Amino acid sequence: MRTQLGLAALLVAGACTGTIDSGGGGGGGSGAPPPTDIRVSVSDGNVPQPGVRVVFADGDDVVQMDTMTDASGMVTFTLPTGNVSVYRTYPVDPTNPRPPEVYTFVGAKAGDVLALGNSTAVDATPSAIVVDVPTSAQGTVTVTTPCGSGQGSQPNVAITVTNCPTMVPFFVTDNNNSSFYAQAAYAANVNLSSQTLAQDLQSSLSATDVPANTQVNAEVDLVAGLFTLFASNQQDLGNGPQQVDLPNVTGVDKLVITSINTDNMGQQMFATHSSYAASPSVIDVGQGVIPYTSNPQWTQLGLSWTETGPGSADAVIAMMDITPQQPSTITEYWRVIIAPHTGAAMPVPMLPDATMNPTQEDQISISQGLVAASGGYDAIRANAFNVDNVVWAAPMGGSTTISYSNNNPPGRVVFNPQQ
């Protein structure tokens, strides 16, 4: 199961309504003055990260403010538009060193709340809570929340959690394929024993308008904010509609996530975001397709790549794993960038630190993708690096597509320590 943790406040706000107010530029409400500030919020899991360096620059890479996040993991600066770079550094670990990462939002706008962070916090102190579940639950009971999960038997299931929000979404399942969803205030003991476990419902996934020589796989996810409560098994739709069993719950949202692979072209993934109902999902594959991308390269002018096929893109996401060849105190670092799509090339914003600007001599591994979304670049910029894959932050009532050439779509860095 994919489990991504968003900011606690954003998560709770989005859990019931299916919306996350994370900015996206533009003016204020009717009669309100237009926004003047860009905000950055850094949180690993639900844990705010103070002391994170943030650089605000104009479109010519001239630094306007070089500052740090406060105790709440936030920083605000007055800037109508510009490039915002967030530096992530990690404690020294001789066994499993994690290289520094710099995330850059190109073309950020006043009104944006740029949220980013790792899925879990490294140094957070875990705690235990006991969840009272219905005595009708059968077999092993699984309790899933954005801040931790656990298993046990009714009537009490102990789970380990870290830095839960004030209101916690709970998804509870048993061995009889029954489940419920509820929200409750965080406490050492949470009583959900009066909830009703409902049997899963049968539904289906099918695909239409499939391009020639294309394989299609899809799944249904139930989400609260940016957190996945449930993910169905991936279904191969090449041989017609496939049955899926889905929870019989209310109050959550649904992501239908589709992966396509076209012979000799590349891969794409797209997600549609809607209020949840266990109804059949018919996926119009042709409608979601954007140009395929391949052959990303670093040149003196920045990044370039090849685009093939119909459609259009709103944004580019690029990940560069860089090993400097000139003597430096940094032996490896990541640059991760999201920018408006303006063609098959993108200049890489220059940072005020020369040691973290790639050169022709460096060893650079590139992962690059094209992105299209309902609402365009403004709709996806704010949460692009708050999830591992930008499609998981598809706007409510719309969709997001990413086209990529490597095995995995580019996004925030996922660190896998060596064992």
Short mmCIF file of N, CA, C and O in Angstrom, two decimals, residues 277-354:
data_model
loop_
_atom_site.label_atom_id
_atom_site.label_comp_id
_atom_site.label_asym_id
_atom_site.label_seq_id
_atom_site.Cartn_x
_atom_site.Cartn_y
_atom_site.Cartn_z
N ALA A 277 -16.90 6.76 -4.46
CA ALA A 277 -18.05 5.87 -4.51
C ALA A 277 -17.54 4.57 -5.12
O ALA A 277 -16.69 4.59 -6.02
N ALA A 278 -18.04 3.44 -4.63
CA ALA A 278 -17.57 2.14 -5.11
C ALA A 278 -18.26 1.80 -6.43
O ALA A 278 -18.84 0.73 -6.59
N SER A 279 -18.20 2.71 -7.37
CA SER A 279 -18.85 2.54 -8.67
C SER A 279 -17.81 2.16 -9.71
O SER A 279 -16.62 2.40 -9.53
N PRO A 280 -18.25 1.56 -10.83
CA PRO A 280 -17.29 1.19 -11.88
C PRO A 280 -16.53 2.40 -12.39
O PRO A 280 -17.07 3.49 -12.50
N SER A 281 -15.25 2.19 -12.71
CA SER A 281 -14.41 3.25 -13.26
C SER A 281 -14.05 2.90 -14.69
O SER A 281 -13.46 1.85 -14.96
N VAL A 282 -14.45 3.77 -15.62
CA VAL A 282 -14.12 3.60 -17.04
C VAL A 282 -13.06 4.63 -17.39
O VAL A 282 -13.29 5.84 -17.28
N ILE A 283 -11.90 4.16 -17.81
CA ILE A 283 -10.74 5.03 -18.04
C ILE A 283 -10.59 5.30 -19.53
O ILE A 283 -10.43 4.37 -20.32
N ASP A 284 -10.67 6.58 -19.90
CA ASP A 284 -10.45 6.99 -21.28
C ASP A 284 -8.95 7.23 -21.45
O ASP A 284 -8.43 8.31 -21.15
N VAL A 285 -8.25 6.21 -21.91
CA VAL A 285 -6.79 6.27 -21.97
C VAL A 285 -6.32 7.33 -22.96
O VAL A 285 -5.40 8.11 -22.68
N GLY A 286 -6.94 7.41 -24.11
CA GLY A 286 -6.51 8.36 -25.12
C GLY A 286 -6.62 9.80 -24.66
O GLY A 286 -5.78 10.64 -25.01
N GLN A 287 -7.62 10.09 -23.84
CA GLN A 287 -7.81 11.46 -23.37
C GLN A 287 -6.70 11.90 -22.43
O GLN A 287 -6.38 13.08 -22.35
N GLY A 288 -6.10 10.94 -21.73
CA GLY A 288 -5.08 11.29 -20.75
C GLY A 288 -3.67 11.35 -21.29
O GLY A 288 -2.76 11.81 -20.61
N VAL A 289 -3.46 10.89 -22.52
CA VAL A 289 -2.10 10.77 -23.05
C VAL A 289 -1.52 12.14 -23.40
O VAL A 289 -2.20 13.01 -23.96
N ILE A 290 -0.26 12.34 -23.05
CA ILE A 290 0.50 13.54 -23.41
C ILE A 290 1.75 13.08 -24.17
O ILE A 290 1.98 11.87 -24.33
N PRO A 291 2.59 13.99 -24.68
CA PRO A 291 3.77 13.53 -25.40
C PRO A 291 4.67 12.62 -24.55
O PRO A 291 4.82 12.84 -23.35
N TYR A 292 5.26 11.64 -25.20
CA TYR A 292 6.26 10.82 -24.54
C TYR A 292 7.57 11.59 -24.52
O TYR A 292 7.85 12.42 -25.39
N THR A 293 8.39 11.30 -23.51
CA THR A 293 9.68 11.98 -23.39
C THR A 293 10.79 10.95 -23.30
O THR A 293 10.61 9.85 -22.76
N SER A 294 11.94 11.30 -23.85
CA SER A 294 13.08 10.38 -23.85
C SER A 294 14.38 11.15 -23.99
O SER A 294 14.38 12.35 -24.28
N ASN A 295 15.47 10.45 -23.75
CA ASN A 295 16.83 10.96 -23.99
C ASN A 295 17.12 12.28 -23.30
O ASN A 295 17.59 13.25 -23.93
N PRO A 296 16.89 12.40 -21.98
CA PRO A 296 17.26 13.64 -21.30
C PRO A 296 18.77 13.80 -21.26
O PRO A 296 19.50 12.85 -20.99
N GLN A 297 19.25 15.02 -21.51
CA GLN A 297 20.68 15.29 -21.54
C GLN A 297 20.99 16.61 -20.87
O GLN A 297 20.18 17.53 -20.88
N TRP A 298 22.20 16.69 -20.33
CA TRP A 298 22.70 17.93 -19.75
C TRP A 298 23.60 18.60 -20.77
O TRP A 298 24.49 17.99 -21.36
N THR A 299 23.35 19.89 -21.02
CA THR A 299 24.19 20.67 -21.91
C THR A 299 24.60 21.94 -21.18
O THR A 299 24.17 22.20 -20.05
N GLN A 300 25.41 22.75 -21.83
CA GLN A 300 25.82 24.01 -21.23
C GLN A 300 24.64 24.94 -20.97
O GLN A 300 24.69 25.81 -20.10
N LEU A 301 23.56 24.75 -21.72
CA LEU A 301 22.38 25.60 -21.56
C LEU A 301 21.38 25.04 -20.55
O LEU A 301 20.38 25.70 -20.26
N GLY A 302 21.62 23.81 -20.05
CA GLY A 302 20.70 23.20 -19.09
C GLY A 302 20.30 21.81 -19.53
O GLY A 302 21.14 21.04 -20.01
N LEU A 303 19.01 21.49 -19.39
CA LEU A 303 18.52 20.17 -19.76
C LEU A 303 17.79 20.24 -21.09
O LEU A 303 17.10 21.21 -21.41
N SER A 304 17.92 19.16 -21.87
CA SER A 304 17.14 19.01 -23.08
C SER A 304 16.69 17.57 -23.18
O SER A 304 17.24 16.67 -22.53
N TRP A 305 15.67 17.32 -24.00
CA TRP A 305 15.11 15.98 -24.14
C TRP A 305 14.35 15.91 -25.47
O TRP A 305 14.21 16.91 -26.17
N THR A 306 13.83 14.74 -25.77
CA THR A 306 13.06 14.53 -26.99
C THR A 306 11.61 14.26 -26.63
O THR A 306 11.33 13.48 -25.70
N GLU A 307 10.69 14.90 -27.34
CA GLU A 307 9.26 14.69 -27.14
C GLU A 307 8.66 14.07 -28.39
O GLU A 307 8.96 14.49 -29.51
N THR A 308 7.77 13.07 -28.18
CA THR A 308 7.16 12.35 -29.30
C THR A 308 5.68 12.13 -29.01
O THR A 308 5.31 11.74 -27.90
N GLY A 309 4.86 12.34 -30.03
CA GLY A 309 3.45 12.02 -29.89
C GLY A 309 2.58 13.23 -29.64
O GLY A 309 3.07 14.35 -29.45
N PRO A 310 1.24 13.01 -29.63
CA PRO A 310 0.29 14.12 -29.52
C PRO A 310 0.13 14.61 -28.08
O PRO A 310 0.66 14.01 -27.14
N GLY A 311 -0.62 15.69 -27.94
CA GLY A 311 -0.92 16.23 -26.63
C GLY A 311 0.02 17.36 -26.26
O GLY A 311 0.90 17.76 -27.04
N SER A 312 -0.16 17.89 -25.08
CA SER A 312 0.67 18.99 -24.60
C SER A 312 0.93 18.82 -23.12
O SER A 312 0.19 18.13 -22.41
N ALA A 313 1.98 19.46 -22.63
CA ALA A 313 2.38 19.38 -21.22
C ALA A 313 2.32 20.77 -20.59
O ALA A 313 2.46 21.78 -21.27
N ASP A 314 2.12 20.80 -19.29
CA ASP A 314 2.10 22.04 -18.52
C ASP A 314 3.40 22.29 -17.77
O ASP A 314 3.73 23.44 -17.47
N ALA A 315 4.10 21.20 -17.42
CA ALA A 315 5.27 21.34 -16.55
C ALA A 315 6.30 20.28 -16.88
O ALA A 315 6.03 19.28 -17.56
N VAL A 316 7.50 20.53 -16.36
CA VAL A 316 8.61 19.58 -16.45
C VAL A 316 9.11 19.33 -15.04
O VAL A 316 9.25 20.26 -14.24
N ILE A 317 9.35 18.06 -14.71
CA ILE A 317 10.01 17.70 -13.46
C ILE A 317 11.32 17.01 -13.82
O ILE A 317 11.34 16.10 -14.65
N ALA A 318 12.40 17.45 -13.20
CA ALA A 318 13.70 16.84 -13.47
C ALA A 318 14.40 16.54 -12.15
O ALA A 318 14.38 17.37 -11.23
N MET A 319 14.99 15.36 -12.08
CA MET A 319 15.84 14.95 -10.96
C MET A 319 17.24 14.73 -11.49
O MET A 319 17.42 14.01 -12.48
N MET A 320 18.22 15.34 -10.83
CA MET A 320 19.61 15.14 -11.23
C MET A 320 20.42 14.69 -10.02
O MET A 320 20.51 15.41 -9.01
N ASP A 321 20.98 13.50 -10.11
CA ASP A 321 21.89 12.97 -9.10
C ASP A 321 23.30 13.31 -9.58
O ASP A 321 23.77 12.78 -10.59
N ILE A 322 23.96 14.21 -8.86
CA ILE A 322 25.18 14.85 -9.36
C ILE A 322 26.38 14.46 -8.50
O ILE A 322 26.35 14.61 -7.27
N THR A 323 27.42 13.99 -9.16
CA THR A 323 28.70 13.73 -8.51
C THR A 323 29.73 14.70 -9.08
O THR A 323 30.14 14.58 -10.25
N PRO A 324 30.13 15.72 -8.31
CA PRO A 324 31.10 16.71 -8.83
C PRO A 324 32.43 16.05 -9.16
O PRO A 324 32.91 15.18 -8.42
N GLN A 325 33.02 16.49 -10.26
CA GLN A 325 34.33 15.97 -10.65
C GLN A 325 35.47 16.87 -10.20
O GLN A 325 36.62 16.43 -10.12
N GLN A 326 35.15 18.13 -9.90
CA GLN A 326 36.16 19.02 -9.35
C GLN A 326 36.19 18.87 -7.83
O GLN A 326 35.18 18.52 -7.20
N PRO A 327 37.34 19.12 -7.20
CA PRO A 327 37.43 18.98 -5.74
C PRO A 327 36.37 19.84 -5.05
O PRO A 327 36.17 21.02 -5.37
N SER A 328 35.67 19.23 -4.09
CA SER A 328 34.58 19.93 -3.40
C SER A 328 34.34 19.26 -2.07
O SER A 328 34.67 18.08 -1.87
N THR A 329 33.75 20.01 -1.15
CA THR A 329 33.36 19.42 0.14
C THR A 329 32.14 18.54 -0.01
O THR A 329 31.83 17.75 0.88
N ILE A 330 31.44 18.65 -1.13
CA ILE A 330 30.25 17.84 -1.41
C ILE A 330 30.61 16.79 -2.45
O ILE A 330 31.06 17.11 -3.55
N THR A 331 30.43 15.53 -2.11
CA THR A 331 30.79 14.45 -3.02
C THR A 331 29.61 13.98 -3.87
O THR A 331 29.81 13.32 -4.89
N GLU A 332 28.40 14.30 -3.44
CA GLU A 332 27.20 13.96 -4.20
C GLU A 332 26.06 14.85 -3.71
O GLU A 332 25.98 15.18 -2.53
N TYR A 333 25.19 15.25 -4.62
CA TYR A 333 24.00 16.00 -4.23
C TYR A 333 22.92 15.83 -5.28
O TYR A 333 23.18 15.38 -6.41
N TRP A 334 21.69 16.18 -4.90
CA TRP A 334 20.54 16.10 -5.80
C TRP A 334 20.03 17.50 -6.11
O TRP A 334 19.95 18.35 -5.23
N ARG A 335 19.68 17.73 -7.37
CA ARG A 335 18.89 18.89 -7.77
C ARG A 335 17.56 18.36 -8.31
O ARG A 335 17.54 17.51 -9.23
N VAL A 336 16.45 18.84 -7.76
CA VAL A 336 15.12 18.41 -8.20
C VAL A 336 14.34 19.68 -8.53
O VAL A 336 14.23 20.58 -7.71
N ILE A 337 13.81 19.74 -9.74
CA ILE A 337 13.25 20.99 -10.25
C ILE A 337 11.88 20.74 -10.88
O ILE A 337 11.69 19.75 -11.60
N ILE A 338 10.94 21.63 -10.60
CA ILE A 338 9.70 21.67 -11.37
C ILE A 338 9.61 23.05 -12.00
O ILE A 338 9.91 24.07 -11.36
N ALA A 339 9.22 23.09 -13.28
CA ALA A 339 9.21 24.34 -14.04
C ALA A 339 8.09 24.29 -15.06
O ALA A 339 7.65 23.20 -15.47
N PRO A 340 7.62 25.44 -15.52
CA PRO A 340 6.64 25.44 -16.60
C PRO A 340 7.23 24.82 -17.86
O PRO A 340 8.42 24.98 -18.13
N HIS A 341 6.40 24.13 -18.62
CA HIS A 341 6.86 23.54 -19.88
C HIS A 341 6.80 24.59 -20.98
O HIS A 341 5.74 25.16 -21.23
N THR A 342 7.93 24.84 -21.59
CA THR A 342 8.00 25.81 -22.69
C THR A 342 8.62 25.23 -23.94
O THR A 342 8.88 25.95 -24.90
N GLY A 343 8.87 23.92 -23.96
CA GLY A 343 9.52 23.27 -25.08
C GLY A 343 10.39 22.14 -24.58
O GLY A 343 10.36 21.78 -23.41
N ALA A 344 11.20 21.57 -25.47
CA ALA A 344 11.99 20.39 -25.14
C ALA A 344 13.35 20.75 -24.55
O ALA A 344 14.36 20.09 -24.82
N ALA A 345 13.39 21.81 -23.76
CA ALA A 345 14.62 22.21 -23.07
C ALA A 345 14.24 23.07 -21.88
O ALA A 345 13.16 23.68 -21.84
N MET A 346 15.14 23.12 -20.90
CA MET A 346 14.87 23.88 -19.68
C MET A 346 16.18 24.36 -19.09
O MET A 346 17.07 23.56 -18.81
N PRO A 347 16.34 25.67 -18.89
CA PRO A 347 17.53 26.12 -18.16
C PRO A 347 17.44 25.71 -16.70
O PRO A 347 16.34 25.69 -16.12
N VAL A 348 18.55 25.36 -16.10
CA VAL A 348 18.59 24.98 -14.69
C VAL A 348 18.92 26.22 -13.86
O VAL A 348 19.97 26.84 -14.07
N PRO A 349 18.04 26.63 -12.95
CA PRO A 349 18.31 27.82 -12.15
C PRO A 349 19.65 27.70 -11.41
O PRO A 349 19.97 26.65 -10.85
N MET A 350 20.38 28.79 -11.38
CA MET A 350 21.65 28.83 -10.69
C MET A 350 21.44 29.19 -9.22
O MET A 350 20.71 30.13 -8.90
N LEU A 351 22.08 28.43 -8.35
CA LEU A 351 22.00 28.66 -6.91
C LEU A 351 23.14 29.59 -6.48
O LEU A 351 24.17 29.69 -7.17
N PRO A 352 22.99 30.23 -5.33
CA PRO A 352 24.08 31.10 -4.86
C PRO A 352 25.31 30.31 -4.43
O PRO A 352 26.36 30.90 -4.21
N ASP A 353 25.18 28.98 -4.33
CA ASP A 353 26.31 28.13 -3.93
C ASP A 353 26.89 27.46 -5.16
O ASP A 353 26.26 26.59 -5.76
N ALA A 354 28.08 27.86 -5.56
CA ALA A 354 28.69 27.31 -6.77
C ALA A 354 28.87 25.81 -6.68
O ALA A 354 28.83 25.10 -7.71
#
